[in-house]
Short mmCIF file of C-alpha atoms in Angstrom, two decimals:
data_model
loop_
_atom_site.label_atom_id
_atom_site.label_comp_id
_atom_site.label_asym_id
_atom_site.label_seq_id
_atom_site.Cartn_x
_atom_site.Cartn_y
_atom_site.Cartn_z
CA MET A 1 39.68 21.39 -42.36
CA HIS A 2 42.91 22.97 -42.92
CA HIS A 3 42.13 25.77 -40.93
CA GLY A 4 44.50 28.97 -41.25
CA THR A 5 45.18 27.99 -44.86
CA THR A 6 43.76 28.67 -48.24
CA PRO A 7 44.25 26.87 -51.81
CA SER A 8 47.33 27.81 -54.06
CA ALA A 9 44.86 28.19 -56.73
CA PHE A 10 43.35 31.47 -54.74
CA THR A 11 46.52 32.51 -53.74
CA ARG A 12 47.87 32.61 -57.30
CA LEU A 13 44.86 34.90 -58.03
CA ASN A 14 45.75 37.14 -55.62
CA VAL A 15 49.44 37.89 -56.54
CA GLY A 16 48.35 38.03 -60.02
CA SER A 17 45.63 40.89 -59.23
CA ALA A 18 48.12 42.44 -57.30
CA ALA A 19 50.82 42.47 -60.08
CA LEU A 20 47.98 44.09 -62.25
CA LEU A 21 47.64 46.91 -59.70
CA GLY A 22 51.22 47.73 -60.27
CA ILE A 23 52.23 46.47 -56.79
CA ARG A 24 55.75 45.56 -56.50
CA PRO A 25 56.85 42.34 -55.85
CA ASP A 26 59.22 43.01 -53.47
CA ALA A 27 56.11 44.13 -51.38
CA TYR A 28 55.02 40.59 -51.27
CA ALA A 29 57.65 38.35 -52.43
CA GLY A 30 58.57 37.41 -48.82
CA LEU A 31 55.30 36.13 -47.41
CA PRO A 32 55.45 32.35 -46.49
CA GLY A 33 54.04 30.01 -49.54
CA LEU A 34 54.69 32.40 -52.24
CA ALA A 35 57.77 30.31 -53.39
CA PRO A 36 57.11 28.71 -56.80
CA PRO A 37 57.39 25.02 -55.44
CA TYR A 38 54.18 25.82 -53.49
CA LEU A 39 52.56 28.47 -55.22
CA ASP A 40 52.52 26.74 -58.69
CA ASP A 41 51.38 22.91 -57.07
CA ASP A 42 47.77 22.50 -56.15
CA ARG A 43 48.59 20.30 -53.33
CA TYR A 44 49.46 22.91 -51.18
CA ARG A 45 47.65 25.35 -49.30
CA THR A 46 49.30 28.39 -48.37
CA PRO A 47 48.75 30.51 -45.04
CA ALA A 48 45.69 32.63 -44.97
CA ALA A 49 47.77 35.39 -43.29
CA THR A 50 49.60 35.82 -46.55
CA ASN A 51 46.45 36.05 -48.41
CA VAL A 52 45.20 38.63 -45.83
CA ARG A 53 48.33 40.80 -46.42
CA LEU A 54 48.02 40.66 -49.97
CA TRP A 55 44.53 41.97 -49.95
CA GLU A 56 45.87 44.88 -47.42
CA LEU A 57 48.70 45.77 -50.01
CA MET A 58 46.04 46.03 -52.88
CA VAL A 59 43.31 47.99 -51.34
CA ALA A 60 46.13 50.25 -49.76
CA HIS A 61 46.88 50.94 -53.71
CA THR A 62 43.24 51.14 -55.05
CA PRO A 63 39.69 51.66 -53.41
CA TRP A 64 38.06 48.66 -52.14
CA PRO A 65 35.32 48.46 -54.61
CA ALA A 66 37.83 48.54 -57.49
CA VAL A 67 39.89 45.53 -56.05
CA ALA A 68 36.84 43.49 -55.72
CA GLU A 69 35.63 43.72 -59.28
CA LEU A 70 39.04 43.26 -60.52
CA MET A 71 39.33 40.02 -58.31
CA ALA A 72 35.86 38.82 -59.97
CA ASP A 73 36.65 39.61 -63.20
CA ARG A 74 39.94 37.56 -62.94
CA SER A 75 37.99 34.76 -61.19
CA HIS A 76 37.27 33.07 -64.48
CA LEU A 77 35.47 29.51 -63.98
CA GLY A 78 37.79 27.08 -63.38
CA ARG A 79 40.34 29.57 -61.57
CA LEU A 80 39.33 28.33 -58.18
CA GLY A 81 39.36 24.68 -59.24
CA VAL A 82 36.74 22.00 -58.35
CA TRP A 83 34.71 24.53 -56.11
CA ASP A 84 33.82 26.50 -59.59
CA TYR A 85 32.39 23.20 -61.00
CA LEU A 86 30.44 22.11 -58.00
CA LEU A 87 28.54 25.55 -58.15
CA THR A 88 28.22 25.21 -62.14
CA SER A 89 27.83 21.53 -62.62
CA ALA A 90 24.61 20.49 -60.17
CA PRO A 91 21.23 20.04 -61.46
CA THR A 92 20.28 23.44 -60.45
CA PRO A 93 21.87 26.58 -59.41
CA LEU A 94 20.63 25.63 -55.87
CA ASP A 95 22.17 22.49 -55.69
CA GLY A 96 25.19 23.95 -56.75
CA ILE A 97 25.17 26.48 -54.06
CA ARG A 98 24.71 23.73 -51.35
CA ASP A 99 27.68 21.91 -52.69
CA ALA A 100 29.60 25.13 -52.63
CA VAL A 101 28.52 25.67 -49.18
CA HIS A 102 29.66 22.43 -47.69
CA HIS A 103 32.75 22.08 -49.58
CA LEU A 104 33.85 25.83 -48.99
CA ALA A 105 37.27 24.81 -47.61
CA ALA A 106 38.01 23.60 -51.27
CA ALA A 107 38.22 27.69 -51.92
CA ALA A 108 39.11 29.29 -49.13
CA ASP A 109 40.18 29.27 -45.35
CA ALA A 110 36.83 27.44 -43.61
CA GLY A 111 38.25 28.61 -40.14
CA THR A 112 37.19 32.05 -40.87
CA GLU A 113 34.76 32.19 -43.70
CA ALA A 114 31.04 30.72 -43.68
CA LEU A 115 28.28 30.70 -46.54
CA THR A 116 24.71 30.39 -45.14
CA ILE A 117 21.27 30.06 -46.85
CA THR A 118 18.12 31.04 -46.25
CA ASP A 119 15.28 30.18 -47.85
CA ASP A 120 11.75 32.06 -47.28
CA GLY A 121 10.00 30.27 -50.63
CA GLN A 122 10.05 33.26 -52.71
CA HIS A 123 13.73 34.60 -52.16
CA ILE A 124 16.95 32.69 -51.41
CA THR A 125 19.63 34.80 -49.66
CA LEU A 126 23.23 33.82 -49.41
CA SER A 127 24.97 35.68 -46.65
CA HIS A 128 28.86 35.63 -46.38
CA LEU A 129 30.90 35.63 -43.24
CA ASN A 130 34.71 36.69 -42.64
CA THR A 131 35.91 36.68 -39.00
CA ALA A 132 39.85 37.12 -40.26
CA GLU A 133 41.82 40.13 -38.79
CA LEU A 134 41.26 42.22 -41.64
CA THR A 135 41.70 46.38 -42.04
CA TYR A 136 38.41 47.88 -42.78
CA GLU A 137 39.10 48.13 -46.50
CA ALA A 138 40.54 44.55 -46.95
CA ALA A 139 37.11 43.16 -45.12
CA SER A 140 35.08 45.20 -47.49
CA ALA A 141 36.84 44.09 -50.51
CA ILE A 142 36.95 40.73 -49.78
CA ARG A 143 33.00 40.33 -48.67
CA SER A 144 32.00 42.08 -51.64
CA TYR A 145 34.04 39.91 -53.81
CA ALA A 146 32.67 36.82 -52.38
CA LEU A 147 29.06 38.21 -53.15
CA GLY A 148 30.07 39.11 -56.64
CA LEU A 149 32.02 35.57 -57.45
CA LEU A 150 28.82 33.73 -56.47
CA ARG A 151 26.72 35.93 -58.38
CA ARG A 152 28.90 35.35 -61.56
CA ARG A 153 29.12 31.60 -60.82
CA ILE A 154 25.25 31.32 -60.54
CA GLY A 155 24.68 32.78 -63.69
CA GLU A 156 27.32 30.45 -65.43
CA ALA A 157 25.19 27.92 -63.82
CA ALA A 158 21.76 28.91 -65.09
CA GLY A 159 23.34 29.76 -68.49
CA ARG A 160 22.63 33.26 -68.53
CA PRO A 161 22.83 36.56 -66.38
CA ILE A 162 20.92 36.35 -62.96
CA VAL A 163 20.10 39.77 -61.71
CA PRO A 164 20.18 39.68 -57.70
CA VAL A 165 16.59 41.34 -55.90
CA ARG A 166 19.20 42.98 -53.29
CA VAL A 167 22.47 43.53 -51.82
CA THR A 168 23.52 44.20 -48.61
CA LEU A 169 27.10 45.33 -47.51
CA ALA A 170 28.22 46.07 -43.84
CA ALA A 171 30.52 48.70 -45.44
CA GLU A 172 30.00 52.21 -45.76
CA ALA A 173 28.70 53.43 -49.20
CA PRO A 174 31.85 54.76 -51.38
CA ARG A 175 32.09 57.83 -53.28
CA ARG A 176 31.56 55.81 -56.29
CA HIS A 177 29.48 52.86 -57.00
CA GLY A 178 30.28 51.91 -60.78
CA ALA A 179 32.35 49.06 -59.67
CA LEU A 180 29.78 47.66 -57.27
CA THR A 181 27.14 47.80 -60.01
CA GLY A 182 29.31 45.95 -62.21
CA LEU A 183 30.18 43.44 -59.99
CA TYR A 184 26.39 42.36 -59.09
CA GLY A 185 24.11 43.73 -62.28
CA THR A 186 22.15 46.20 -60.10
CA ARG A 187 22.05 49.48 -57.95
CA ALA A 188 20.04 47.63 -55.07
CA VAL A 189 22.77 47.55 -53.01
CA ASP A 190 21.94 48.70 -49.30
CA PHE A 191 25.38 49.72 -47.31
CA GLU A 192 25.89 49.58 -43.72
CA SER A 193 23.80 46.69 -43.12
CA ALA A 194 24.11 44.06 -40.49
CA ALA A 195 25.04 41.47 -42.51
CA ASP A 196 26.72 40.83 -46.23
CA SER A 197 24.28 39.11 -48.38
CA ILE A 198 22.90 38.79 -51.74
CA THR A 199 19.22 37.73 -52.67
CA PHE A 200 17.81 36.17 -55.58
CA ARG A 201 14.46 34.99 -56.77
CA ALA A 202 13.84 31.56 -55.85
CA ALA A 203 12.42 30.49 -59.17
CA ASP A 204 15.63 31.69 -60.92
CA LEU A 205 17.96 29.10 -58.43
CA ARG A 206 15.41 25.99 -58.91
CA ARG A 207 15.07 25.99 -62.29
CA PRO A 208 16.94 23.11 -64.08
CA ALA A 209 20.48 23.94 -65.10
CA PRO A 210 21.08 23.79 -69.02
CA HIS A 211 24.55 22.06 -68.84
CA ALA A 212 23.58 19.65 -65.92
CA GLN A 213 24.89 15.93 -66.14
CA PRO A 214 23.75 12.96 -64.23
CA GLY A 215 26.11 11.76 -61.48
CA LEU A 216 28.70 14.58 -62.45
CA SER A 217 28.01 16.30 -58.97
CA GLU A 218 28.59 13.26 -56.83
CA LEU A 219 31.65 13.02 -58.73
CA LEU A 220 33.00 16.31 -58.32
CA ARG A 221 31.97 16.26 -54.49
CA ARG A 222 34.23 13.22 -54.41
CA HIS A 223 37.19 14.91 -55.76
CA ALA A 224 37.03 17.80 -53.66
CA GLU A 225 36.98 15.65 -50.88
CA GLN A 226 40.13 13.75 -51.85
CA ALA A 227 41.47 16.94 -52.65
CA LEU A 228 41.22 18.12 -49.35
CA ALA A 229 42.30 14.76 -47.65
CA THR A 230 45.52 14.78 -49.59
CA ALA A 231 46.25 18.70 -49.19
CA VAL A 232 49.61 19.82 -47.61
CA PRO A 233 48.76 22.62 -45.25
CA LEU A 234 51.69 25.13 -44.82
CA HIS A 235 50.99 27.04 -41.48
CA THR A 236 54.64 27.56 -40.10
CA TRP A 237 58.21 27.58 -41.01
CA ILE A 238 58.27 23.97 -40.41
CA ASP A 239 55.70 23.63 -42.59
CA LEU A 240 57.35 25.00 -45.29
CA PHE A 241 60.49 23.22 -44.65
CA ARG A 242 59.06 19.96 -45.02
CA ALA A 243 57.15 20.84 -48.36
CA ALA A 244 60.54 21.95 -49.64
CA LEU A 245 62.19 18.74 -48.72
CA ARG A 246 58.96 16.56 -50.10
CA THR A 247 59.32 18.52 -53.22
CA ALA A 248 63.18 18.11 -53.69
CA LEU A 249 62.78 14.24 -53.42
CA GLU A 250 59.53 14.06 -55.72
CA GLN A 251 60.56 16.25 -58.42
CA ASP A 252 64.18 16.53 -58.27
CA GLY A 253 65.51 13.02 -58.35
CA ASP A 254 68.22 13.48 -56.57
CA VAL A 255 68.36 13.21 -52.50
CA PRO A 256 68.41 16.51 -51.27
CA THR A 257 71.26 18.19 -48.90
CA LEU A 258 71.55 20.65 -46.29
CA ALA A 259 73.27 22.86 -48.81
CA SER A 260 70.71 22.26 -51.53
CA THR A 261 67.52 22.71 -49.17
CA SER A 262 69.11 25.73 -47.77
CA ARG A 263 69.36 27.51 -51.37
CA ARG A 264 65.73 26.51 -51.92
CA LEU A 265 64.56 28.20 -48.75
CA SER A 266 67.13 30.96 -49.50
CA VAL A 267 68.48 30.75 -46.01
CA GLY A 268 72.24 29.68 -44.98
CA SER A 269 73.03 26.26 -43.92
CA ARG A 270 73.88 27.04 -40.21
CA THR A 271 70.72 29.46 -40.15
CA LEU A 272 68.63 26.26 -41.34
CA GLN A 273 69.99 24.06 -38.84
CA ARG A 274 69.53 26.37 -36.10
CA ARG A 275 65.91 26.97 -37.32
CA LEU A 276 65.34 22.98 -36.81
CA GLU A 277 66.84 23.13 -33.32
CA GLU A 278 64.72 25.65 -32.53
CA HIS A 279 61.72 23.36 -33.62
CA GLY A 280 62.83 20.24 -31.72
CA THR A 281 64.25 18.38 -34.70
CA SER A 282 67.35 18.33 -37.01
CA TRP A 283 68.30 17.98 -40.89
CA ARG A 284 69.21 14.30 -40.23
CA ALA A 285 65.87 13.34 -38.49
CA GLU A 286 63.73 15.21 -41.15
CA LEU A 287 65.50 13.74 -44.16
CA ASP A 288 65.16 10.52 -42.73
CA ALA A 289 61.29 10.98 -42.11
CA ALA A 290 60.95 12.62 -45.86
CA ARG A 291 62.68 9.40 -47.05
CA ARG A 292 60.44 7.06 -45.22
CA ALA A 293 57.36 8.89 -46.26
CA HIS A 294 58.61 9.33 -50.08
CA VAL A 295 59.75 5.36 -49.96
CA THR A 296 56.48 4.33 -48.49
CA ARG A 297 54.40 6.16 -51.23
CA LEU A 298 56.32 4.87 -54.09
CA LEU A 299 55.84 0.94 -52.62
CA THR A 300 52.13 1.74 -52.18
CA ALA A 301 51.47 3.78 -55.06
CA THR A 302 53.51 3.05 -57.78
CA ASP A 303 54.93 -0.39 -59.45
CA GLN A 304 58.57 1.26 -59.60
CA THR A 305 61.20 -1.65 -58.59
CA LEU A 306 63.30 -1.45 -55.61
CA ASP A 307 66.55 -0.69 -57.35
CA ALA A 308 64.75 2.16 -58.84
CA ILE A 309 63.30 3.31 -55.40
CA ALA A 310 66.60 2.68 -53.66
CA ALA A 311 68.58 4.87 -56.26
CA ARG A 312 66.12 7.77 -55.85
CA ASN A 313 66.60 7.75 -52.46
CA GLY A 314 70.03 7.35 -51.82
CA TYR A 315 70.31 3.73 -51.07
CA ALA A 316 73.05 1.56 -51.98
CA ASP A 317 70.81 -0.72 -53.55
CA ALA A 318 67.49 -2.92 -53.22
CA ARG A 319 68.78 -5.06 -50.18
CA THR A 320 69.75 -1.61 -47.87
CA LEU A 321 66.33 -0.60 -48.85
CA ARG A 322 64.83 -3.63 -47.58
CA ARG A 323 66.48 -3.33 -44.13
CA ALA A 324 65.40 0.24 -44.05
CA VAL A 325 61.85 -0.81 -44.53
CA ARG A 326 61.88 -3.51 -42.31
CA ARG A 327 62.89 -1.17 -39.48
CA TRP A 328 60.40 1.54 -40.04
CA THR A 329 57.55 -0.81 -40.24
CA GLY A 330 58.41 -4.34 -39.30
CA ARG A 331 57.35 -5.65 -42.70
CA THR A 332 58.82 -6.20 -46.15
CA PRO A 333 58.61 -4.03 -49.15
CA SER A 334 56.36 -6.97 -50.84
CA ALA A 335 54.36 -7.15 -47.82
CA LEU A 336 53.80 -3.42 -47.78
CA ARG A 337 53.02 -3.56 -51.56
CA LYS A 338 50.23 -6.46 -51.15
CA GLY A 339 48.71 -4.75 -47.89
CA ALA A 340 48.22 -1.52 -50.21
CA ALA A 341 46.61 -3.71 -52.98
CA GLY A 342 44.08 -5.14 -50.71
#
């Protein structure tokens, strides 16, 4: 689901880590999806390529083990939203891992990232796979971080540090191992392995979690699924444009103009019109579509009056709005509301 994108929460974590490493903002400010309206809103999913570039900038500045450790240190519980709590609120750590694997898209690009669980009765191994196009150092950092993050979340779920039996990394052994020892809590790390994995004693992961609450995992699973269903993926320039238009309608209180939207996207009005034409659309068509979606949402999800909805969307009065809704849907606004109410 939403392949090619990652949650804005993960992108915020990457941006913050890049800044801590001293990487100048102008090195990444132009990457798609980093404008505040998208980055600060958890509805949006930023392009995975943007996150890949941020990791490449970080490992070009700092050795990959240190980048992995920094990212794990900054991944405080809750930074990755509902995914963190799925992993830490289940009846056992193993149950939490299973939920986290099933809902990986809530924290990462499930098109290129995967987690698998192998259970031989005595030991449970979690393997991480990333198939994105990455430089060697970036790939090593991301994979090492993913395993380190799992180890930390498992400890938080168990209410105590859990030391892995062993860790295997596909990367070559770095000159210094201190960052990785801190990341995994053990020196039992094998390099140049066939897979990136972390192995625990099965008994540690099957023990009841001290903070588990009956029914909470099911509630969190539903929340994760709803968040994914309503997420707005930003794959291309046209996605970013439409997200800017939607944000302007929902947050600014005024109907966006060509000039105001151009300023939001940091391009000239003529350039904006030209790019829309290149995508087979126009300013008027996009604005009409955005207004239609916004009006429909307000009618079906709020109790705002027709006059208020008309004013927010640039219609002269409720009568004009009624005509527009009937033209779009063949139904009256009141019929739409009744249908939404069940």
